[in-house]
CSV table of C-alpha atoms and ligand atoms in Angstrom, one decimal:
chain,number,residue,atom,x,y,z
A,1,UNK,CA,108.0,80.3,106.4
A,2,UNK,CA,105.9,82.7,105.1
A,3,UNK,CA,104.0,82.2,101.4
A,4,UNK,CA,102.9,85.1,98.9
A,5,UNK,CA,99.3,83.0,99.6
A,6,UNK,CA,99.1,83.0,103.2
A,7,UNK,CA,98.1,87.2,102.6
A,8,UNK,CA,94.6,87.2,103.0
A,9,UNK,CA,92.1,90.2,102.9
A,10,UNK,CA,89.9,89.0,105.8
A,11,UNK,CA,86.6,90.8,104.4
A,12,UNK,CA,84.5,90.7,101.7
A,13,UNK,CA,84.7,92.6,98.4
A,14,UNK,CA,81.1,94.7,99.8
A,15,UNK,CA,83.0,95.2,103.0
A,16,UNK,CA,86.1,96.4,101.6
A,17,UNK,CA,88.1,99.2,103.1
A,18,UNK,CA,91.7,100.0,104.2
A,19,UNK,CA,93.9,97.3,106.4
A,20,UNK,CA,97.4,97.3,108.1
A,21,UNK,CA,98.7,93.4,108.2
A,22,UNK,CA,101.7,92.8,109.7
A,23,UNK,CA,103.9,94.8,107.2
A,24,UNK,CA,101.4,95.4,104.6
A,25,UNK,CA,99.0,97.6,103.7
A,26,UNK,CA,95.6,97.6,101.4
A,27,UNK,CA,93.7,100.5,99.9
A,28,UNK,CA,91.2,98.6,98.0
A,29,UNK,CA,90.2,99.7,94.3
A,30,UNK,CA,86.5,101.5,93.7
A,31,UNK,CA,86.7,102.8,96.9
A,32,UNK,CA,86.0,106.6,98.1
A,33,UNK,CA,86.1,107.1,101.8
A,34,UNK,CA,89.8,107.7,102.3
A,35,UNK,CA,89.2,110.7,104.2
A,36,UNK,CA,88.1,108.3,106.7
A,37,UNK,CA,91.6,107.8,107.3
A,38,UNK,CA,94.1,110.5,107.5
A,39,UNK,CA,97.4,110.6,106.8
A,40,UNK,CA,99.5,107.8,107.8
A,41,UNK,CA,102.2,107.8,110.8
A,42,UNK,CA,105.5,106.3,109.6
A,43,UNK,CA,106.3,106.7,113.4
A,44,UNK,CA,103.5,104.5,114.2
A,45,UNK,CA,104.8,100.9,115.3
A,46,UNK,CA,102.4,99.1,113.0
A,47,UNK,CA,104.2,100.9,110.2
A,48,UNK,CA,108.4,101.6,110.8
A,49,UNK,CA,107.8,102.3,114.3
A,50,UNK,CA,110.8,105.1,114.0
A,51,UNK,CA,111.8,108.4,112.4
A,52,UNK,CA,114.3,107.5,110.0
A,53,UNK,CA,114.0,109.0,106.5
A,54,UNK,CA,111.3,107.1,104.1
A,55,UNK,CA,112.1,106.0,100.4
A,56,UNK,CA,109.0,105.3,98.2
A,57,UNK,CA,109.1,103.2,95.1
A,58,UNK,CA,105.7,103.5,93.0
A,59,UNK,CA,104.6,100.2,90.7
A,60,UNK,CA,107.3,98.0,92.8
A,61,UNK,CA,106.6,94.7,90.9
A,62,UNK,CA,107.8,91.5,93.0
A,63,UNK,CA,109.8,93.8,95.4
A,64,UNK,CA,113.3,92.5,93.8
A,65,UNK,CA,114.6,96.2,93.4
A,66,UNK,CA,113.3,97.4,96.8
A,67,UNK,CA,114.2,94.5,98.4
A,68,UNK,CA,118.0,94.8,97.6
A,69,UNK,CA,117.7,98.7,98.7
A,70,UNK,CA,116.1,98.4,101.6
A,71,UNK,CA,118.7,95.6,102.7
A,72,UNK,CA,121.9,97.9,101.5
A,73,UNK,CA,120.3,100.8,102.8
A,74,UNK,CA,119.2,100.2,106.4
A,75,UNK,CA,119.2,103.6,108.1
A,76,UNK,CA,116.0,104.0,105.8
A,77,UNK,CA,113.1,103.4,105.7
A,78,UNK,CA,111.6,101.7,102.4
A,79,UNK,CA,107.8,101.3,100.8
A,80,UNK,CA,107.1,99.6,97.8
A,81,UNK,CA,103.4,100.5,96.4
A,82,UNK,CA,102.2,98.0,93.8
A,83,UNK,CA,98.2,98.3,92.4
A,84,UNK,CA,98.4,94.4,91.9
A,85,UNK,CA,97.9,92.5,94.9
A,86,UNK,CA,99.3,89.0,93.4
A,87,UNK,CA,102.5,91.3,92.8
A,88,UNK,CA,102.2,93.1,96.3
A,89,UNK,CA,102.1,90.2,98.4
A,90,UNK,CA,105.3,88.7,96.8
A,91,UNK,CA,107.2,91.8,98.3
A,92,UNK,CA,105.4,90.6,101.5
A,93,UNK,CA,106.7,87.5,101.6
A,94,UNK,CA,110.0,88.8,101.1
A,95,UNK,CA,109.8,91.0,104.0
A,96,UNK,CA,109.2,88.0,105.9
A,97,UNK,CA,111.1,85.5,104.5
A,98,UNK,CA,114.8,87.6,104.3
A,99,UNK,CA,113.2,89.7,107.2
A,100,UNK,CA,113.5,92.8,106.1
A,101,UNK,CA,112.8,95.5,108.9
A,102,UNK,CA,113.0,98.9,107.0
A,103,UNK,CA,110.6,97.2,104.2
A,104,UNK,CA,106.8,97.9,104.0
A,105,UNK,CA,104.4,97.3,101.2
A,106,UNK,CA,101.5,98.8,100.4
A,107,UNK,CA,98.9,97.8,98.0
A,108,UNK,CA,97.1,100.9,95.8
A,109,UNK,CA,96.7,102.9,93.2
A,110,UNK,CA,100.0,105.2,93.9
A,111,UNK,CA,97.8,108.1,93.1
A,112,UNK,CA,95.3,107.6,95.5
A,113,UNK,CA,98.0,106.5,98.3
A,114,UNK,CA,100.0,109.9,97.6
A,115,UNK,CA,97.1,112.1,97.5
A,116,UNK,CA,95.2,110.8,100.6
A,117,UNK,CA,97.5,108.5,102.8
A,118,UNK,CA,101.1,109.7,102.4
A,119,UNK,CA,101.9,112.7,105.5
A,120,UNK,CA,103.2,116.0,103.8
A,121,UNK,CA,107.0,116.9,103.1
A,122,UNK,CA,107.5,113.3,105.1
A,123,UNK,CA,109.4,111.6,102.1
A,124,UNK,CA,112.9,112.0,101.1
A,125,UNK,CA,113.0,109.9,97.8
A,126,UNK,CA,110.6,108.6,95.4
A,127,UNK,CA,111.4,106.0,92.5
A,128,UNK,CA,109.4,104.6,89.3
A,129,UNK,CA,111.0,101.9,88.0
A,130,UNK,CA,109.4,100.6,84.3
A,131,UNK,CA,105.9,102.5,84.8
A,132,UNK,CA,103.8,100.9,82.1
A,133,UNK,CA,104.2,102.9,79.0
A,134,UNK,CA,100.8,102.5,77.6
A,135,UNK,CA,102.2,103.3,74.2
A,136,UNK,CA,98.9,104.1,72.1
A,137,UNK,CA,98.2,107.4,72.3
A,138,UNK,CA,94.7,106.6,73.3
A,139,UNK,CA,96.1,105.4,76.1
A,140,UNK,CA,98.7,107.8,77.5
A,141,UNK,CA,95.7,109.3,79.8
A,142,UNK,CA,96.9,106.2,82.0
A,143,UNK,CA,100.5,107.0,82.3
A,144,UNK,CA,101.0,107.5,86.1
A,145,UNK,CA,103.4,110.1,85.7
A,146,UNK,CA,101.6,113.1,84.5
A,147,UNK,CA,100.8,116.7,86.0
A,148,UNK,CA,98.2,115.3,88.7
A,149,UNK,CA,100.6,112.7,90.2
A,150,UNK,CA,103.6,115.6,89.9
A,151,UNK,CA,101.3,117.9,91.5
A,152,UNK,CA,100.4,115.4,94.6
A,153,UNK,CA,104.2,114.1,94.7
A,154,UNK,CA,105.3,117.6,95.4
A,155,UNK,CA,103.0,117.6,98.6
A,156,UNK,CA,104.8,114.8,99.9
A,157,UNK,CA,108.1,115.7,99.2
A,158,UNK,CA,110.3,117.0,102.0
A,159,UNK,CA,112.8,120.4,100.7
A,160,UNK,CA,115.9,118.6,99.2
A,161,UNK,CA,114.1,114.7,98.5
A,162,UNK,CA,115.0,113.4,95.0
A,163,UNK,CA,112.2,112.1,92.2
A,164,UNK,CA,113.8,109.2,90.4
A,165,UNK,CA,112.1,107.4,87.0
A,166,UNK,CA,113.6,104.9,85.1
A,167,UNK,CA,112.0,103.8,82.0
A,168,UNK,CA,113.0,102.0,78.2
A,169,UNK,CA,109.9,104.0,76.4
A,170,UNK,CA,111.5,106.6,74.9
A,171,UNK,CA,108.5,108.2,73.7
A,172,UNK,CA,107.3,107.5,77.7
A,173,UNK,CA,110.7,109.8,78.5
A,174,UNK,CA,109.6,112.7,76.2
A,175,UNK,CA,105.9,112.5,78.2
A,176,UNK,CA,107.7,112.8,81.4
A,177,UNK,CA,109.8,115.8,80.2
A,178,UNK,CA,106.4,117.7,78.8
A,179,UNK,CA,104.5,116.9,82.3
A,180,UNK,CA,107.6,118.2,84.5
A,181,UNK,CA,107.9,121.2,82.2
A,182,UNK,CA,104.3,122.2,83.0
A,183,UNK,CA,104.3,121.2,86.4
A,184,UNK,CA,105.2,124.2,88.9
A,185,UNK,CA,108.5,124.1,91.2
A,186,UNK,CA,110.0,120.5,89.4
A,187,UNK,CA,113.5,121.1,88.5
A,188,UNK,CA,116.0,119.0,86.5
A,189,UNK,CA,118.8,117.3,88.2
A,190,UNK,CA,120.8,116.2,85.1
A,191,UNK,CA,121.5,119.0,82.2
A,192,UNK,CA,119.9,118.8,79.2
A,193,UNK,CA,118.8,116.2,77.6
A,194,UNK,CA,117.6,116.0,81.3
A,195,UNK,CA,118.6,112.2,81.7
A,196,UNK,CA,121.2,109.7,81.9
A,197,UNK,CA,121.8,106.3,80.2
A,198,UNK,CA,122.0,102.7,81.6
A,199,UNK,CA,123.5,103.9,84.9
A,200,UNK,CA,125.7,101.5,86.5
A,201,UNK,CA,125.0,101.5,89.7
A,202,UNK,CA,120.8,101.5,89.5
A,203,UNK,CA,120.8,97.7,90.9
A,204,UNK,CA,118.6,94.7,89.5
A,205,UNK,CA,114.6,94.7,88.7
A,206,UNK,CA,112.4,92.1,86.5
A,207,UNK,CA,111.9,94.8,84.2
A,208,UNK,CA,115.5,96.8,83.7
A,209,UNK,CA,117.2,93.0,83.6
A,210,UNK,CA,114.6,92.1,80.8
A,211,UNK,CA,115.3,95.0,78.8
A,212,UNK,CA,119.3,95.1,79.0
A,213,UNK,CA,119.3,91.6,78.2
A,214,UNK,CA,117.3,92.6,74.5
A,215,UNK,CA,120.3,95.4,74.1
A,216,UNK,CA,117.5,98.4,75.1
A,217,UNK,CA,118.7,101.8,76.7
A,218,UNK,CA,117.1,102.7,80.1
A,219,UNK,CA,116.6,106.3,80.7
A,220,UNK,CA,117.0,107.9,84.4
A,221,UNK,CA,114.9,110.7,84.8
A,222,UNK,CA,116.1,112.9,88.4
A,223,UNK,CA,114.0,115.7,89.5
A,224,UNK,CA,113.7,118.1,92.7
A,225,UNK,CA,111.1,120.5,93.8
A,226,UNK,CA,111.2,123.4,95.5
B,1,SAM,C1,106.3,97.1,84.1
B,1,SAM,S1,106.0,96.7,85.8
B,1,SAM,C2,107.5,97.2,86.6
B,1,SAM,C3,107.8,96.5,87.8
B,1,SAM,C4,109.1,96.8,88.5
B,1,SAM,N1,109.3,98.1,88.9
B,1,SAM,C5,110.3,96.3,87.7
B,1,SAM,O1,111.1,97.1,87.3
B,1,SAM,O2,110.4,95.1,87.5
B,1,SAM,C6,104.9,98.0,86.3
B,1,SAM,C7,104.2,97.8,87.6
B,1,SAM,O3,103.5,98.9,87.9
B,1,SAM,C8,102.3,98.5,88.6
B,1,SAM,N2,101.4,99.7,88.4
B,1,SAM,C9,100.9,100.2,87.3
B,1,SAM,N3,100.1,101.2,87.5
B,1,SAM,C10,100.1,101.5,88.8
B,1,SAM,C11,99.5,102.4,89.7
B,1,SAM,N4,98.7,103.4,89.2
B,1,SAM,N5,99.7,102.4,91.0
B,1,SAM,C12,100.5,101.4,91.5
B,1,SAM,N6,101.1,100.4,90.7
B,1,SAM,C13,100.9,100.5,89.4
B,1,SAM,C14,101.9,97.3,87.9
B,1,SAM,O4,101.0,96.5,88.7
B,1,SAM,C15,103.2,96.6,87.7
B,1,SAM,O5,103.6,95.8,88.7
């Protein structure tokens, strides 16, 4: 039985670069040669190995959300990206342990894996579940979701693909709405206020279980572009 320990990066921090292992990928941090790659093959048998439609979920966690999906859903196929690798090779052991086909993780900034890995109009859904909020205003330049993620998400994106964010920040919900706004071709699913409430159906995470427990209300976000 596979352990979240027994996934190694078999090279030194100085010889860093990106690596496919067995159901896992790693774009290391402070790194710049990405063009070195190309764009990724979902086709490719070290990734899905088939053509069935791709589902992303950005800042996956422990993989408890994408790991129930991918399990309901299996004519698709699922990534979860998470920047932390402790928190990436949990959903790695999953994959292994409950042996989950249609699951893949990678482990990278979601920025950089959108902009420079992820193949054009190849994606037909995208969640963020409980992006951190960074709630200083000093700090919003961190927020993931802002017009240069939007911008590279749109690329990805095939015509009719859905762009789902949950958060409980409101003010977080009001940043999305400005970025969208001044993002070209993103287009409200919900009327205004532009987002639902503590939807039933959403499923379980660490984060959204956490926050219902303490009473808080979860705002769903749903865009299109096009
Ligand atoms: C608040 S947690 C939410 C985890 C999970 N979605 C849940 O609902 O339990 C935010 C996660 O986003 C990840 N994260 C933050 N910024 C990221 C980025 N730029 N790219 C990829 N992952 C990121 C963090 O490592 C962390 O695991």
């Amino acid at each position: 039985m596979k352990k979240a320990s027994d996934l190694r990066i078999p090279f030194t921090w100085e010889e860093r670069r990106p690596i496919v292992l067995d159901r896992a990928m790693y774009i290391p941090g402070y790194y710049d040669l990405h063009d070195r790659w190309g764009r990724l093959d979902w086709a490719d048998p070290q990734f899905f190995g088939n053509d069935k439609p791709v589902v992303i979920e950005f800042c996956c966690g422990n993989g408890q959300w994408i790991g129930a999906q991918a399990q309901k859903y299996p004519d698709w196929n699922w990534i979860g990206v998470d920047r932390l690798f402790e928190r990436a090779r949990k959903v790695w052991a999953k994959i292994h342990r409950e042996n989950i086909s249609n699951l893949f993780v990678v482990c990278a900034d979601a920025l950089t894996f959108v902009r420079h890995y992820v193949p054009m109009k190849s994606v037909f859904a995208t969640h963020v579940n409980f992006p951190d909020p960074w709630p200083k205003l000093r700090h919003a330049k961190n927020r993931l979701v802002n017009r240069e993620f939007l911008g590279e998400l749109s690329a990805i994106l095939t015509p009719s693909a859905r762009a789902h964010f949950a958060t409980d920040d409101f003010p977080y919900v009001e940043w999305m709405l400005n970025e969208f706004s001044l993002s070209p071709g993103w287009k409200p699913i919900h009327p205004a206020p532009y987002y639902l409430t503590n939807i039933a159906d959403f499923g379980r995470s660490f984060f959204n279980d956490l926050w219902m427990k303490q009473g808080r209300t979860i705002y769903h976000l749903e865009y299109t572009h096009g």
